[in-house]
């Protein structure tokens, strides 16, 4: 089964909503470092996808700064 860009964006949105609801009632900090690492990796991949979309759009890139910001946050989460 192939997933298109729109379907992938829905998965990202759903995952973010689940993470938001889970983090509003944290039971412990167990696994917190792994959660931060996973979020960091996800932000890196979102930045890559955003850069790819901009590159293929043919219009001037408005999101170059956003891509850099996403990567900066990803790095900060795991203290790179």
mmCIF file of N, CA and C in Angstrom, residues 21-51:
data_model
loop_
_atom_site.group_PDB
_atom_site.id
_atom_site.type_symbol
_atom_site.label_atom_id
_atom_site.label_comp_id
_atom_site.label_asym_id
_atom_site.label_seq_id
_atom_site.Cartn_x
_atom_site.Cartn_y
_atom_site.Cartn_z
ATOM 1 N N UNK A 21 -2.518 14.973 23.853
ATOM 2 C CA UNK A 21 -3.428 14.493 24.899
ATOM 3 C C UNK A 21 -2.694 13.629 25.914
ATOM 4 N N UNK A 22 -1.731 12.833 25.471
ATOM 5 C CA UNK A 22 -0.971 11.999 26.403
ATOM 6 C C UNK A 22 -0.112 12.855 27.325
ATOM 7 N N UNK A 23 0.463 13.926 26.800
ATOM 8 C CA UNK A 23 1.356 14.746 27.614
ATOM 9 C C UNK A 23 0.611 15.663 28.566
ATOM 10 N N UNK A 24 -0.702 15.841 28.352
ATOM 11 C CA UNK A 24 -1.465 16.690 29.269
ATOM 12 C C UNK A 24 -1.741 15.978 30.586
ATOM 13 N N UNK A 25 -1.544 14.678 30.627
ATOM 14 C CA UNK A 25 -1.751 13.904 31.844
ATOM 15 C C UNK A 25 -0.610 12.901 32.003
ATOM 16 N N UNK A 26 0.611 13.423 32.158
ATOM 17 C CA UNK A 26 1.755 12.502 32.242
ATOM 18 C C UNK A 26 1.720 11.694 33.532
ATOM 19 N N UNK A 27 1.965 10.413 33.419
ATOM 20 C CA UNK A 27 1.967 9.535 34.597
ATOM 21 C C UNK A 27 3.357 9.456 35.214
ATOM 22 N N UNK A 28 4.360 9.638 34.393
ATOM 23 C CA UNK A 28 5.735 9.660 34.885
ATOM 24 C C UNK A 28 6.610 10.209 33.772
ATOM 25 N N UNK A 29 7.845 10.423 34.103
ATOM 26 C CA UNK A 29 8.784 10.878 33.083
ATOM 27 C C UNK A 29 9.518 9.701 32.441
ATOM 28 N N UNK A 30 9.039 8.503 32.694
ATOM 29 C CA UNK A 30 9.668 7.322 32.116
ATOM 30 C C UNK A 30 9.593 7.398 30.603
ATOM 31 N N UNK A 31 10.714 7.227 29.963
ATOM 32 C CA UNK A 31 10.747 7.280 28.513
ATOM 33 C C UNK A 31 10.835 8.677 27.948
ATOM 34 N N UNK A 32 10.978 9.701 28.817
ATOM 35 C CA UNK A 32 10.979 11.083 28.358
ATOM 36 C C UNK A 32 12.098 11.345 27.348
ATOM 37 N N UNK A 33 13.279 10.817 27.612
ATOM 38 C CA UNK A 33 14.403 11.015 26.681
ATOM 39 C C UNK A 33 14.088 10.401 25.320
ATOM 40 N N UNK A 34 13.448 9.239 25.320
ATOM 41 C CA UNK A 34 13.091 8.588 24.054
ATOM 42 C C UNK A 34 12.013 9.383 23.329
ATOM 43 N N UNK A 35 11.071 9.963 24.086
ATOM 44 C CA UNK A 35 10.036 10.795 23.461
ATOM 45 C C UNK A 35 10.678 11.997 22.791
ATOM 46 N N UNK A 36 11.600 12.653 23.497
ATOM 47 C CA UNK A 36 12.286 13.810 22.914
ATOM 48 C C UNK A 36 13.063 13.413 21.663
ATOM 49 N N UNK A 37 13.717 12.262 21.699
ATOM 50 C CA UNK A 37 14.478 11.801 20.529
ATOM 51 C C UNK A 37 13.539 11.523 19.351
ATOM 52 N N UNK A 38 12.387 10.918 19.627
ATOM 53 C CA UNK A 38 11.423 10.644 18.564
ATOM 54 C C UNK A 38 10.852 11.930 17.980
ATOM 55 N N UNK A 39 10.542 12.905 18.835
ATOM 56 C CA UNK A 39 10.036 14.182 18.337
ATOM 57 C C UNK A 39 11.108 14.884 17.511
ATOM 58 N N UNK A 40 12.340 14.826 17.979
ATOM 59 C CA UNK A 40 13.448 15.434 17.239
ATOM 60 C C UNK A 40 13.563 14.821 15.849
ATOM 61 N N UNK A 41 13.509 13.492 15.786
ATOM 62 C CA UNK A 41 13.592 12.803 14.494
ATOM 63 C C UNK A 41 12.415 13.185 13.599
ATOM 64 N N UNK A 42 11.223 13.266 14.181
ATOM 65 C CA UNK A 42 10.036 13.648 13.396
ATOM 66 C C UNK A 42 10.171 15.059 12.851
ATOM 67 N N UNK A 43 10.677 15.983 13.667
ATOM 68 C CA UNK A 43 10.856 17.361 13.197
ATOM 69 C C UNK A 43 11.868 17.434 12.060
ATOM 70 N N UNK A 44 12.939 16.650 12.162
ATOM 71 C CA UNK A 44 13.929 16.601 11.076
ATOM 72 C C UNK A 44 13.278 16.116 9.777
ATOM 73 N N UNK A 45 12.443 15.092 9.880
ATOM 74 C CA UNK A 45 11.781 14.544 8.692
ATOM 75 C C UNK A 45 10.738 15.510 8.139
ATOM 76 N N UNK A 46 10.043 16.228 9.021
ATOM 77 C CA UNK A 46 9.078 17.234 8.570
ATOM 78 C C UNK A 46 9.819 18.363 7.859
ATOM 79 N N UNK A 47 10.953 18.776 8.402
ATOM 80 C CA UNK A 47 11.755 19.819 7.756
ATOM 81 C C UNK A 47 12.190 19.369 6.364
ATOM 82 N N UNK A 48 12.615 18.116 6.256
ATOM 83 C CA UNK A 48 13.029 17.572 4.957
ATOM 84 C C UNK A 48 11.864 17.559 3.969
ATOM 85 N N UNK A 49 10.697 17.129 4.441
ATOM 86 C CA UNK A 49 9.523 17.095 3.572
ATOM 87 C C UNK A 49 9.139 18.500 3.124
ATOM 88 N N UNK A 50 9.172 19.449 4.051
ATOM 89 C CA UNK A 50 8.833 20.826 3.714
ATOM 90 C C UNK A 50 9.807 21.384 2.677
ATOM 91 N N UNK A 51 11.082 21.099 2.848
ATOM 92 C CA UNK A 51 12.083 21.541 1.867
ATOM 93 C C UNK A 51 11.825 20.906 0.505
#
